[in-house]
mmCIF file with all atom_site columns, C-alpha atoms in Angstrom:
data_model
loop_
_atom_site.group_PDB
_atom_site.id
_atom_site.type_symbol
_atom_site.label_atom_id
_atom_site.label_alt_id
_atom_site.label_comp_id
_atom_site.label_asym_id
_atom_site.label_entity_id
_atom_site.label_seq_id
_atom_site.pdbx_PDB_ins_code
_atom_site.Cartn_x
_atom_site.Cartn_y
_atom_site.Cartn_z
_atom_site.occupancy
_atom_site.B_iso_or_equiv
_atom_site.pdbx_formal_charge
_atom_site.auth_seq_id
_atom_site.auth_comp_id
_atom_site.auth_asym_id
_atom_site.auth_atom_id
_atom_site.pdbx_PDB_model_num
ATOM 1   C CA . MET A 1 1   ? 0.000   0.000   0.000   1.00 48.00 ? 62  MET A CA 1
ATOM 2   C CA . LYS A 1 2   ? 1.370   3.389   -0.978  1.00 48.00 ? 63  LYS A CA 1
ATOM 3   C CA . LEU A 1 3   ? 0.688   6.623   0.844   1.00 47.00 ? 64  LEU A CA 1
ATOM 4   C CA . ARG A 1 4   ? 0.634   9.988   -0.751  1.00 49.00 ? 65  ARG A CA 1
ATOM 5   C CA . PHE A 1 5   ? 2.585   12.480  1.345   1.00 45.00 ? 66  PHE A CA 1
ATOM 6   C CA . ASP A 1 6   ? 0.810   15.393  -0.244  1.00 47.00 ? 67  ASP A CA 1
ATOM 7   C CA . SER A 1 7   ? -2.486  14.096  1.148   1.00 46.00 ? 68  SER A CA 1
ATOM 8   C CA . LEU A 1 8   ? -1.000  13.508  4.601   1.00 45.00 ? 69  LEU A CA 1
ATOM 9   C CA . LEU A 1 9   ? 0.528   16.943  4.832   1.00 48.00 ? 70  LEU A CA 1
ATOM 10  C CA . ARG A 1 10  ? -2.481  18.741  3.406   1.00 53.00 ? 71  ARG A CA 1
ATOM 11  C CA . PRO A 1 11  ? -3.967  20.838  6.275   1.00 50.00 ? 72  PRO A CA 1
ATOM 12  C CA . MET A 1 12  ? -7.591  20.595  7.136   1.00 52.00 ? 73  MET A CA 1
ATOM 13  C CA . PRO A 1 13  ? -9.721  23.711  6.968   1.00 51.00 ? 74  PRO A CA 1
ATOM 14  C CA . GLY A 1 14  ? -9.306  25.817  10.092  1.00 49.00 ? 75  GLY A CA 1
ATOM 15  C CA . ALA A 1 15  ? -6.388  23.742  11.389  1.00 48.00 ? 76  ALA A CA 1
ATOM 16  C CA . VAL A 1 16  ? -2.873  24.945  12.056  1.00 46.00 ? 77  VAL A CA 1
ATOM 17  C CA . LEU A 1 17  ? 0.082   22.618  11.637  1.00 46.00 ? 78  LEU A CA 1
ATOM 18  C CA . ILE A 1 18  ? 3.146   23.156  13.782  1.00 44.00 ? 79  ILE A CA 1
ATOM 19  C CA . PHE A 1 19  ? 6.372   21.435  12.781  1.00 44.00 ? 80  PHE A CA 1
ATOM 20  C CA . THR A 1 20  ? 9.261   21.139  15.237  1.00 43.00 ? 81  THR A CA 1
ATOM 21  C CA . LEU A 1 21  ? 12.721  19.939  14.361  1.00 42.00 ? 82  LEU A CA 1
ATOM 22  C CA . THR A 1 22  ? 15.011  18.429  16.965  1.00 43.00 ? 83  THR A CA 1
ATOM 23  C CA . VAL A 1 23  ? 18.570  18.493  15.758  1.00 42.00 ? 84  VAL A CA 1
ATOM 24  C CA . GLY A 1 24  ? 20.553  15.434  16.646  1.00 42.00 ? 85  GLY A CA 1
ATOM 25  C CA . ALA A 1 25  ? 17.590  13.583  18.127  1.00 44.00 ? 86  ALA A CA 1
ATOM 26  C CA . PHE A 1 26  ? 18.130  10.579  15.908  1.00 45.00 ? 87  PHE A CA 1
ATOM 27  C CA . ALA A 1 27  ? 21.493  9.291   14.783  1.00 48.00 ? 88  ALA A CA 1
ATOM 28  C CA . GLN A 1 28  ? 21.965  6.880   11.907  1.00 53.00 ? 89  GLN A CA 1
ATOM 29  C CA . GLU A 1 29  ? 23.812  3.729   12.877  1.00 57.00 ? 90  GLU A CA 1
ATOM 30  C CA . ALA A 1 30  ? 25.749  1.601   10.412  1.00 62.00 ? 91  ALA A CA 1
ATOM 31  C CA . PRO A 1 31  ? 24.915  -2.118  10.069  1.00 63.00 ? 92  PRO A CA 1
ATOM 32  C CA . PRO A 1 32  ? 27.110  -4.363  12.234  1.00 64.00 ? 93  PRO A CA 1
ATOM 33  C CA . PRO A 1 33  ? 30.133  -5.977  10.566  1.00 69.00 ? 94  PRO A CA 1
ATOM 34  C CA . GLY A 1 34  ? 29.333  -9.260  8.879   1.00 67.00 ? 95  GLY A CA 1
ATOM 35  C CA . ALA A 1 35  ? 25.644  -8.485  8.489   1.00 68.00 ? 96  ALA A CA 1
ATOM 36  C CA . PRO A 1 36  ? 23.925  -10.167 5.532   1.00 67.00 ? 97  PRO A CA 1
ATOM 37  C CA . PRO A 1 37  ? 23.214  -8.093  2.436   1.00 69.00 ? 98  PRO A CA 1
ATOM 38  C CA . GLY A 1 38  ? 20.066  -6.060  2.585   1.00 63.00 ? 99  GLY A CA 1
ATOM 39  C CA . THR A 1 39  ? 20.348  -5.288  6.336   1.00 64.00 ? 100 THR A CA 1
ATOM 40  C CA . ILE A 1 40  ? 18.852  -1.910  7.118   1.00 63.00 ? 101 ILE A CA 1
ATOM 41  C CA . ALA A 1 41  ? 20.562  0.287   9.674   1.00 61.00 ? 102 ALA A CA 1
ATOM 42  C CA . THR A 1 42  ? 18.575  1.225   12.751  1.00 58.00 ? 103 THR A CA 1
ATOM 43  C CA . LYS A 1 43  ? 18.151  4.629   14.263  1.00 56.00 ? 104 LYS A CA 1
ATOM 44  C CA . ALA A 1 44  ? 19.147  5.175   17.867  1.00 56.00 ? 105 ALA A CA 1
ATOM 45  C CA . PHE A 1 45  ? 17.421  7.859   19.874  1.00 51.00 ? 106 PHE A CA 1
ATOM 46  C CA . THR A 1 46  ? 19.756  10.221  21.694  1.00 51.00 ? 107 THR A CA 1
ATOM 47  C CA . ARG A 1 47  ? 18.400  12.319  24.552  1.00 54.00 ? 108 ARG A CA 1
ATOM 48  C CA . ASN A 1 48  ? 19.517  15.909  24.122  1.00 55.00 ? 109 ASN A CA 1
ATOM 49  C CA . ARG A 1 49  ? 17.052  17.871  26.213  1.00 56.00 ? 110 ARG A CA 1
ATOM 50  C CA . VAL A 1 50  ? 15.239  17.741  29.550  1.00 58.00 ? 111 VAL A CA 1
ATOM 51  C CA . ILE A 1 51  ? 11.499  18.120  29.771  1.00 60.00 ? 112 ILE A CA 1
ATOM 52  C CA . SER A 1 52  ? 10.413  19.796  32.994  1.00 66.00 ? 113 SER A CA 1
ATOM 53  C CA . ILE A 1 53  ? 6.924   19.926  34.486  1.00 72.00 ? 114 ILE A CA 1
ATOM 54  C CA . LEU A 1 54  ? 5.614   23.456  34.654  1.00 76.00 ? 115 LEU A CA 1
ATOM 55  C CA . PRO A 1 55  ? 3.064   24.561  37.279  1.00 76.00 ? 116 PRO A CA 1
ATOM 56  C CA . ASP A 1 56  ? 0.333   25.010  34.693  1.00 77.00 ? 117 ASP A CA 1
ATOM 57  C CA . THR A 1 57  ? 0.913   21.500  33.310  1.00 76.00 ? 118 THR A CA 1
ATOM 58  C CA . LYS A 1 58  ? 0.527   19.669  36.619  1.00 76.00 ? 119 LYS A CA 1
ATOM 59  C CA . ARG A 1 59  ? -2.553  17.550  37.107  1.00 76.00 ? 120 ARG A CA 1
ATOM 60  C CA . ALA A 1 60  ? -4.266  16.472  40.298  1.00 76.00 ? 121 ALA A CA 1
ATOM 61  C CA . LEU A 1 61  ? -4.104  12.903  41.565  1.00 73.00 ? 122 LEU A CA 1
ATOM 62  C CA . VAL A 1 62  ? -7.345  11.628  43.055  1.00 77.00 ? 123 VAL A CA 1
ATOM 63  C CA . LEU A 1 63  ? -7.008  8.819   45.603  1.00 73.00 ? 124 LEU A CA 1
ATOM 64  C CA . LYS A 1 64  ? -9.722  6.316   46.327  1.00 76.00 ? 125 LYS A CA 1
ATOM 65  C CA . SER A 1 65  ? -11.039 5.770   49.825  1.00 74.00 ? 126 SER A CA 1
ATOM 66  C CA . ASP A 1 66  ? -9.054  2.554   50.239  1.00 72.00 ? 127 ASP A CA 1
ATOM 67  C CA . GLU A 1 67  ? -5.767  3.959   48.891  1.00 72.00 ? 128 GLU A CA 1
ATOM 68  C CA . ARG A 1 68  ? -2.971  5.294   51.070  1.00 70.00 ? 129 ARG A CA 1
ATOM 69  C CA . ASN A 1 69  ? -1.746  8.854   50.711  1.00 70.00 ? 130 ASN A CA 1
ATOM 70  C CA . PRO A 1 70  ? 2.057   8.689   50.904  1.00 66.00 ? 131 PRO A CA 1
ATOM 71  C CA . PHE A 1 71  ? 2.275   12.422  51.684  1.00 67.00 ? 132 PHE A CA 1
ATOM 72  C CA . ALA A 1 72  ? -0.165  12.396  54.594  1.00 68.00 ? 133 ALA A CA 1
ATOM 73  C CA . ARG A 1 73  ? 1.029   13.617  57.970  1.00 63.00 ? 134 ARG A CA 1
ATOM 74  C CA . ARG A 1 74  ? 0.411   10.766  60.398  1.00 62.00 ? 135 ARG A CA 1
ATOM 75  C CA . ASN A 1 75  ? 1.069   12.514  63.690  1.00 62.00 ? 136 ASN A CA 1
ATOM 76  C CA . PRO A 1 76  ? 0.368   16.278  63.682  1.00 60.00 ? 137 PRO A CA 1
ATOM 77  C CA . ASP A 1 77  ? 2.031   16.631  67.101  1.00 59.00 ? 138 ASP A CA 1
ATOM 78  C CA . VAL A 1 78  ? 5.419   15.687  65.654  1.00 57.00 ? 139 VAL A CA 1
ATOM 79  C CA . ASP A 1 79  ? 7.319   18.402  63.804  1.00 56.00 ? 140 ASP A CA 1
ATOM 80  C CA . LEU A 1 80  ? 8.028   17.837  60.148  1.00 54.00 ? 141 LEU A CA 1
ATOM 81  C CA . ILE A 1 81  ? 11.543  16.604  59.473  1.00 53.00 ? 142 ILE A CA 1
ATOM 82  C CA . THR A 1 82  ? 13.666  18.630  57.092  1.00 50.00 ? 143 THR A CA 1
ATOM 83  C CA . GLU A 1 83  ? 16.590  17.405  55.053  1.00 48.00 ? 144 GLU A CA 1
ATOM 84  C CA . ASP A 1 84  ? 19.118  19.024  57.392  1.00 48.00 ? 145 ASP A CA 1
ATOM 85  C CA . SER A 1 85  ? 17.533  17.618  60.550  1.00 49.00 ? 146 SER A CA 1
ATOM 86  C CA . GLU A 1 86  ? 18.933  14.538  62.248  1.00 58.00 ? 147 GLU A CA 1
ATOM 87  C CA . GLN A 1 87  ? 15.684  13.751  64.063  1.00 65.00 ? 148 GLN A CA 1
ATOM 88  C CA . GLU A 1 88  ? 14.503  10.168  63.720  1.00 76.00 ? 149 GLU A CA 1
ATOM 89  C CA . THR A 1 89  ? 11.093  9.292   62.358  1.00 84.00 ? 150 THR A CA 1
ATOM 90  C CA . GLU A 1 90  ? 8.512   7.377   64.346  1.00 86.00 ? 151 GLU A CA 1
ATOM 91  C CA . ALA A 1 91  ? 9.268   4.225   62.365  1.00 87.00 ? 152 ALA A CA 1
ATOM 92  C CA . ASP A 1 92  ? 12.960  4.554   63.248  1.00 89.00 ? 153 ASP A CA 1
ATOM 93  C CA . LEU A 1 93  ? 12.170  4.921   66.955  1.00 90.00 ? 154 LEU A CA 1
ATOM 94  C CA . ILE A 1 94  ? 9.904   1.865   66.885  1.00 91.00 ? 155 ILE A CA 1
ATOM 95  C CA . ARG A 1 95  ? 12.540  -0.148  65.029  1.00 91.00 ? 156 ARG A CA 1
ATOM 96  C CA . ASP A 1 96  ? 15.235  0.814   67.547  1.00 91.00 ? 157 ASP A CA 1
ATOM 97  C CA . LYS A 1 97  ? 13.019  -0.139  70.491  1.00 92.00 ? 158 LYS A CA 1
ATOM 98  C CA . LEU A 1 98  ? 12.038  -3.513  69.077  1.00 92.00 ? 159 LEU A CA 1
ATOM 99  C CA . THR A 1 99  ? 15.549  -4.488  67.991  1.00 91.00 ? 160 THR A CA 1
ATOM 100 C CA . SER A 1 100 ? 16.915  -3.647  71.453  1.00 91.00 ? 161 SER A CA 1
ATOM 101 C CA . LEU A 1 101 ? 14.456  -5.883  73.331  1.00 92.00 ? 162 LEU A CA 1
ATOM 102 C CA . PRO A 1 102 ? 16.128  -8.881  75.009  1.00 92.00 ? 163 PRO A CA 1
ATOM 103 C CA . ILE A 1 103 ? 14.596  -12.126 73.756  1.00 90.00 ? 164 ILE A CA 1
ATOM 104 C CA . THR A 1 104 ? 14.595  -14.530 76.690  1.00 89.00 ? 165 THR A CA 1
ATOM 105 C CA . GLY A 1 105 ? 11.933  -17.186 76.113  1.00 90.00 ? 166 GLY A CA 1
ATOM 106 C CA . ARG A 1 106 ? 10.205  -19.325 73.528  1.00 91.00 ? 167 ARG A CA 1
ATOM 107 C CA . THR A 1 107 ? 7.253   -21.665 73.730  1.00 91.00 ? 168 THR A CA 1
ATOM 108 C CA . TYR A 1 108 ? 4.594   -23.221 71.506  1.00 90.00 ? 169 TYR A CA 1
ATOM 109 C CA . GLY A 1 109 ? 1.005   -22.007 71.374  1.00 88.00 ? 170 GLY A CA 1
ATOM 110 C CA . PRO A 1 110 ? -2.131  -22.611 69.293  1.00 88.00 ? 171 PRO A CA 1
ATOM 111 C CA . LYS A 1 111 ? -0.708  -20.496 66.433  1.00 87.00 ? 172 LYS A CA 1
ATOM 112 C CA . GLY A 1 112 ? 2.832   -21.804 66.544  1.00 89.00 ? 173 GLY A CA 1
ATOM 113 C CA . LEU A 1 113 ? 5.866   -20.342 68.253  1.00 91.00 ? 174 LEU A CA 1
ATOM 114 C CA . ARG A 1 114 ? 5.463   -17.632 70.888  1.00 93.00 ? 175 ARG A CA 1
ATOM 115 C CA . ILE A 1 115 ? 8.468   -15.429 71.712  1.00 92.00 ? 176 ILE A CA 1
ATOM 116 C CA . LEU A 1 116 ? 9.011   -13.373 74.858  1.00 93.00 ? 177 LEU A CA 1
ATOM 117 C CA . ALA A 1 117 ? 11.003  -10.173 74.196  1.00 92.00 ? 178 ALA A CA 1
ATOM 118 C CA . GLY A 1 118 ? 11.200  -7.933  77.233  1.00 90.00 ? 179 GLY A CA 1
ATOM 119 C CA . GLU A 1 119 ? 7.565   -7.616  78.341  1.00 90.00 ? 180 GLU A CA 1
ATOM 120 C CA . ILE A 1 120 ? 6.126   -8.193  74.846  1.00 92.00 ? 181 ILE A CA 1
ATOM 121 C CA . VAL A 1 121 ? 4.876   -11.567 73.626  1.00 93.00 ? 182 VAL A CA 1
ATOM 122 C CA . PHE A 1 122 ? 5.160   -12.087 69.869  1.00 94.00 ? 183 PHE A CA 1
ATOM 123 C CA . GLU A 1 123 ? 2.592   -14.471 68.396  1.00 94.00 ? 184 GLU A CA 1
ATOM 124 C CA . ARG A 1 124 ? 1.555   -14.968 64.789  1.00 93.00 ? 185 ARG A CA 1
ATOM 125 C CA . GLY A 1 125 ? -1.348  -12.716 63.789  1.00 91.00 ? 186 GLY A CA 1
ATOM 126 C CA . LYS A 1 126 ? -1.068  -10.545 66.910  1.00 92.00 ? 187 LYS A CA 1
ATOM 127 C CA . THR A 1 127 ? -0.647  -6.768  66.783  1.00 92.00 ? 188 THR A CA 1
ATOM 128 C CA . VAL A 1 128 ? 2.563   -5.679  68.485  1.00 92.00 ? 189 VAL A CA 1
ATOM 129 C CA . ASP A 1 129 ? 2.089   -3.676  71.677  1.00 92.00 ? 190 ASP A CA 1
ATOM 130 C CA . PRO A 1 130 ? 3.123   0.024   71.502  1.00 91.00 ? 191 PRO A CA 1
ATOM 131 C CA . VAL A 1 131 ? 6.734   0.653   72.470  1.00 91.00 ? 192 VAL A CA 1
ATOM 132 C CA . ILE A 1 132 ? 6.859   4.478   72.361  1.00 90.00 ? 193 ILE A CA 1
ATOM 133 C CA . GLU A 1 133 ? 4.608   7.219   73.688  1.00 88.00 ? 194 GLU A CA 1
ATOM 134 C CA . ASN A 1 134 ? 1.746   8.366   71.424  1.00 86.00 ? 195 ASN A CA 1
ATOM 135 C CA . GLN A 1 135 ? 2.588   5.697   68.865  1.00 87.00 ? 196 GLN A CA 1
ATOM 136 C CA . THR A 1 136 ? 0.537   5.900   65.658  1.00 87.00 ? 197 THR A CA 1
ATOM 137 C CA . GLU A 1 137 ? 2.341   3.302   63.522  1.00 88.00 ? 198 GLU A CA 1
ATOM 138 C CA . ASN A 1 138 ? 1.425   -0.327  64.233  1.00 90.00 ? 199 ASN A CA 1
ATOM 139 C CA . LEU A 1 139 ? 2.931   -3.682  63.335  1.00 93.00 ? 200 LEU A CA 1
ATOM 140 C CA . ARG A 1 140 ? 1.581   -7.212  63.115  1.00 94.00 ? 201 ARG A CA 1
ATOM 141 C CA . VAL A 1 141 ? 3.407   -10.505 63.558  1.00 94.00 ? 202 VAL A CA 1
ATOM 142 C CA . GLU A 1 142 ? 3.400   -12.303 60.214  1.00 93.00 ? 203 GLU A CA 1
ATOM 143 C CA . ASN A 1 143 ? 5.623   -15.306 60.904  1.00 93.00 ? 204 ASN A CA 1
ATOM 144 C CA . ILE A 1 144 ? 7.935   -16.771 63.554  1.00 93.00 ? 205 ILE A CA 1
ATOM 145 C CA . ASP A 1 145 ? 10.526  -19.462 63.011  1.00 92.00 ? 206 ASP A CA 1
ATOM 146 C CA . ASP A 1 146 ? 13.513  -20.767 64.949  1.00 89.00 ? 207 ASP A CA 1
ATOM 147 C CA . THR A 1 147 ? 15.688  -17.728 64.207  1.00 90.00 ? 208 THR A CA 1
ATOM 148 C CA . THR A 1 148 ? 13.513  -14.857 62.914  1.00 92.00 ? 209 THR A CA 1
ATOM 149 C CA . ILE A 1 149 ? 10.438  -12.835 63.876  1.00 93.00 ? 210 ILE A CA 1
ATOM 150 C CA . GLU A 1 150 ? 8.804   -11.206 60.830  1.00 93.00 ? 211 GLU A CA 1
ATOM 151 C CA . LEU A 1 151 ? 6.750   -8.079  61.535  1.00 93.00 ? 212 LEU A CA 1
ATOM 152 C CA . ALA A 1 152 ? 4.650   -6.184  58.956  1.00 92.00 ? 213 ALA A CA 1
ATOM 153 C CA . TRP A 1 153 ? 3.720   -2.505  59.111  1.00 91.00 ? 214 TRP A CA 1
ATOM 154 C CA . ILE A 1 154 ? -0.004  -1.666  59.141  1.00 90.00 ? 215 ILE A CA 1
ATOM 155 C CA . ASP A 1 155 ? -1.459  1.422   57.478  1.00 86.00 ? 216 ASP A CA 1
ATOM 156 C CA . LEU A 1 156 ? -3.186  3.662   59.996  1.00 81.00 ? 217 LEU A CA 1
ATOM 157 C CA . GLU A 1 157 ? -6.010  4.758   57.693  1.00 80.00 ? 218 GLU A CA 1
ATOM 158 C CA . THR A 1 158 ? -6.900  1.554   55.855  1.00 83.00 ? 219 THR A CA 1
ATOM 159 C CA . GLY A 1 159 ? -5.764  -1.049  58.398  1.00 83.00 ? 220 GLY A CA 1
ATOM 160 C CA . LYS A 1 160 ? -4.062  -3.010  55.621  1.00 86.00 ? 221 LYS A CA 1
ATOM 161 C CA . LEU A 1 161 ? -0.434  -4.032  55.277  1.00 87.00 ? 222 LEU A CA 1
ATOM 162 C CA . THR A 1 162 ? 1.828   -1.470  53.635  1.00 86.00 ? 223 THR A CA 1
ATOM 163 C CA . GLY A 1 163 ? 4.292   -4.042  52.287  1.00 86.00 ? 224 GLY A CA 1
ATOM 164 C CA . LYS A 1 164 ? 7.163   -2.991  54.556  1.00 88.00 ? 225 LYS A CA 1
ATOM 165 C CA . GLN A 1 165 ? 8.608   -5.588  56.925  1.00 90.00 ? 226 GLN A CA 1
ATOM 166 C CA . LEU A 1 166 ? 10.780  -5.598  60.016  1.00 91.00 ? 227 LEU A CA 1
ATOM 167 C CA . LYS A 1 167 ? 12.745  -8.731  60.891  1.00 92.00 ? 228 LYS A CA 1
ATOM 168 C CA . LEU A 1 168 ? 14.052  -9.491  64.381  1.00 92.00 ? 229 LEU A CA 1
ATOM 169 C CA . PHE A 1 169 ? 16.737  -12.166 64.598  1.00 92.00 ? 230 PHE A CA 1
ATOM 170 C CA . TYR A 1 170 ? 17.302  -14.149 67.783  1.00 91.00 ? 231 TYR A CA 1
ATOM 171 C CA . ASP A 1 171 ? 19.334  -17.095 69.039  1.00 89.00 ? 232 ASP A CA 1
ATOM 172 C CA . LEU A 1 172 ? 18.288  -18.991 72.160  1.00 88.00 ? 233 LEU A CA 1
ATOM 173 C CA . SER A 1 173 ? 20.867  -21.760 71.924  1.00 85.00 ? 234 SER A CA 1
ATOM 174 C CA . PRO A 1 174 ? 22.784  -22.417 75.188  1.00 81.00 ? 235 PRO A CA 1
ATOM 175 C CA . LYS A 1 175 ? 25.902  -20.300 75.651  1.00 78.00 ? 236 LYS A CA 1
ATOM 176 C CA . VAL A 1 176 ? 28.658  -20.163 78.258  1.00 74.00 ? 237 VAL A CA 1
ATOM 177 C CA . ARG A 1 177 ? 28.727  -16.737 79.879  1.00 77.00 ? 238 ARG A CA 1
ATOM 178 C CA . PHE A 1 178 ? 31.514  -17.335 82.430  1.00 75.00 ? 239 PHE A CA 1
ATOM 179 C CA . LEU A 1 179 ? 34.176  -20.002 82.015  1.00 67.00 ? 240 LEU A CA 1
ATOM 180 C CA . LEU A 1 180 ? 35.766  -20.934 85.352  1.00 68.00 ? 241 LEU A CA 1
ATOM 181 C CA . LYS A 1 181 ? 39.027  -22.758 85.709  1.00 63.00 ? 242 LYS A CA 1
ATOM 182 C CA . GLY A 1 182 ? 38.473  -26.305 86.922  1.00 64.00 ? 243 GLY A CA 1
ATOM 183 C CA . GLN A 1 183 ? 40.607  -28.794 88.814  1.00 65.00 ? 244 GLN A CA 1
ATOM 184 C CA . GLU A 1 184 ? 43.109  -30.882 86.946  1.00 69.00 ? 245 GLU A CA 1
ATOM 185 C CA . ALA A 1 185 ? 43.564  -34.485 87.993  1.00 68.00 ? 246 ALA A CA 1
ATOM 186 C CA . GLY A 1 186 ? 46.999  -35.799 88.878  1.00 70.00 ? 247 GLY A CA 1
ATOM 187 C CA . ASP A 1 187 ? 48.711  -38.971 87.791  1.00 74.00 ? 248 ASP A CA 1
ATOM 188 C CA . ASP A 1 188 ? 46.564  -41.018 90.149  1.00 74.00 ? 249 ASP A CA 1
ATOM 189 C CA . LEU A 1 189 ? 43.374  -39.361 88.770  1.00 73.00 ? 250 LEU A CA 1
ATOM 190 C CA . VAL A 1 190 ? 42.896  -37.487 92.054  1.00 71.00 ? 251 VAL A CA 1
ATOM 191 C CA . ALA A 1 191 ? 42.538  -33.702 92.021  1.00 68.00 ? 252 ALA A CA 1
ATOM 192 C CA . ASP A 1 192 ? 44.263  -31.533 94.596  1.00 64.00 ? 253 ASP A CA 1
ATOM 193 C CA . ARG A 1 193 ? 42.073  -29.461 96.883  1.00 57.00 ? 254 ARG A CA 1
ATOM 194 C CA . LYS A 1 194 ? 41.645  -25.863 95.759  1.00 58.00 ? 255 LYS A CA 1
ATOM 195 C CA . TYR A 1 195 ? 40.874  -22.796 97.830  1.00 55.00 ? 256 TYR A CA 1
ATOM 196 C CA . GLY A 1 196 ? 37.486  -22.824 99.484  1.00 55.00 ? 257 GLY A CA 1
ATOM 197 C CA . VAL A 1 197 ? 36.746  -26.455 98.583  1.00 52.00 ? 258 VAL A CA 1
ATOM 198 C CA . PHE A 1 198 ? 36.259  -28.915 101.427 1.00 54.00 ? 259 PHE A CA 1
ATOM 199 C CA . HIS A 1 199 ? 36.035  -32.682 100.953 1.00 59.00 ? 260 HIS A CA 1
ATOM 200 C CA . PRO A 1 200 ? 34.635  -34.261 104.131 1.00 59.00 ? 261 PRO A CA 1
ATOM 201 C CA . ASP A 1 201 ? 35.238  -37.831 105.137 1.00 64.00 ? 262 ASP A CA 1
ATOM 202 C CA . HIS A 1 202 ? 31.953  -39.572 104.313 1.00 63.00 ? 263 HIS A CA 1
ATOM 203 C CA . SER A 1 203 ? 32.819  -42.462 106.609 1.00 66.00 ? 264 SER A CA 1
ATOM 204 C CA . LEU A 1 204 ? 32.335  -40.188 109.638 1.00 67.00 ? 265 LEU A CA 1
ATOM 205 C CA . PRO A 1 205 ? 28.953  -39.339 111.157 1.00 69.00 ? 266 PRO A CA 1
ATOM 206 C CA . ILE A 1 206 ? 27.299  -36.104 110.055 1.00 63.00 ? 267 ILE A CA 1
ATOM 207 C CA . ALA A 1 207 ? 28.018  -34.338 113.364 1.00 64.00 ? 268 ALA A CA 1
ATOM 208 C CA . GLU A 1 208 ? 31.725  -35.123 113.173 1.00 68.00 ? 269 GLU A CA 1
ATOM 209 C CA . ARG A 1 209 ? 31.835  -33.949 109.554 1.00 61.00 ? 270 ARG A CA 1
ATOM 210 C CA . GLN A 1 210 ? 30.425  -30.574 110.638 1.00 62.00 ? 271 GLN A CA 1
ATOM 211 C CA . ASP A 1 211 ? 33.004  -30.242 113.402 1.00 65.00 ? 272 ASP A CA 1
ATOM 212 C CA . GLN A 1 212 ? 35.760  -31.146 110.987 1.00 62.00 ? 273 GLN A CA 1
ATOM 213 C CA . ALA A 1 213 ? 34.570  -28.489 108.515 1.00 58.00 ? 274 ALA A CA 1
ATOM 214 C CA . GLU A 1 214 ? 34.471  -25.804 111.203 1.00 59.00 ? 275 GLU A CA 1
ATOM 215 C CA . GLU A 1 215 ? 37.962  -26.612 112.472 1.00 60.00 ? 276 GLU A CA 1
ATOM 216 C CA . GLN A 1 216 ? 39.577  -26.661 109.035 1.00 57.00 ? 277 GLN A CA 1
ATOM 217 C CA . GLU A 1 217 ? 40.679  -23.269 107.708 1.00 54.00 ? 278 GLU A CA 1
ATOM 218 C CA . PRO A 1 218 ? 42.335  -22.735 104.366 1.00 52.00 ? 279 PRO A CA 1
ATOM 219 C CA . ALA A 1 219 ? 45.948  -21.709 104.422 1.00 51.00 ? 280 ALA A CA 1
ATOM 220 C CA . GLU A 1 220 ? 45.262  -18.833 102.028 1.00 55.00 ? 281 GLU A CA 1
ATOM 221 C CA . LEU A 1 221 ? 42.062  -17.322 100.640 1.00 59.00 ? 282 LEU A CA 1
ATOM 222 C CA . PRO A 1 222 ? 41.948  -15.954 97.065  1.00 57.00 ? 283 PRO A CA 1
ATOM 223 C CA . ASN A 1 223 ? 40.889  -12.430 96.042  1.00 59.00 ? 284 ASN A CA 1
ATOM 224 C CA . GLY A 1 224 ? 41.131  -11.096 99.574  1.00 62.00 ? 285 GLY A CA 1
ATOM 225 C CA . ILE A 1 225 ? 38.132  -13.065 100.922 1.00 63.00 ? 286 ILE A CA 1
ATOM 226 C CA . SER A 1 226 ? 37.767  -12.660 104.672 1.00 64.00 ? 287 SER A CA 1
ATOM 227 C CA . GLN A 1 227 ? 37.597  -15.633 107.031 1.00 63.00 ? 288 GLN A CA 1
ATOM 228 C CA . LYS A 1 228 ? 34.066  -14.648 108.088 1.00 63.00 ? 289 LYS A CA 1
ATOM 229 C CA . ALA A 1 229 ? 32.846  -14.579 104.502 1.00 63.00 ? 290 ALA A CA 1
ATOM 230 C CA . PHE A 1 230 ? 34.491  -17.930 103.869 1.00 61.00 ? 291 PHE A CA 1
ATOM 231 C CA . GLN A 1 231 ? 32.824  -19.511 106.906 1.00 62.00 ? 292 GLN A CA 1
ATOM 232 C CA . GLU A 1 232 ? 29.434  -18.104 105.891 1.00 59.00 ? 293 GLU A CA 1
ATOM 233 C CA . GLY A 1 233 ? 29.910  -19.565 102.434 1.00 59.00 ? 294 GLY A CA 1
ATOM 234 C CA . GLN A 1 234 ? 30.664  -23.006 103.835 1.00 53.00 ? 295 GLN A CA 1
#
């Protein structure tokens, strides 16, 4: 099918045609080396100008009742944060509080694992208790496994999830907090008595064992322990 350019460019009655020419907008590219005969070169578009949005070209954005306004001010009592301010947002304060909670217990409930962090109990499907004063942002427990607690942020206006998540990692495996030096056995597999350790003779009656413990005093006490404190400890 052939097109007649004179018919395409012929203006309609009462219409005004405006032609604009952008110099250098399209650059002719040569066919790649080794291309088969008849290959047509393509045109690559080169950006050479920036299109800005003018005030008179802006258009309003209408939100539905169930949509979230990302520019809404959640807490009017909190000052707006500027770019030069180092003040933390409410979400940052909540995140810092939750990540600093000591996780000390874990048990199983009707909905799976239940975690004790400070005074807060995390359970799947439960809304997290407020951790700061006048808190407006809320979170809900989405999932709990052996190492992670997944929390989801809830929109204040719609009550739906915003898509943001906060993960708390924990490890309740047994750990050694203080490692004390023990007693080493000798060649005969008998350990020498250390300071403050008394081995009574079990062949004696209980009364005689008590008398023997009261009469025996260590030759030297470690760390400056007084005799009275040592006797009270025995």
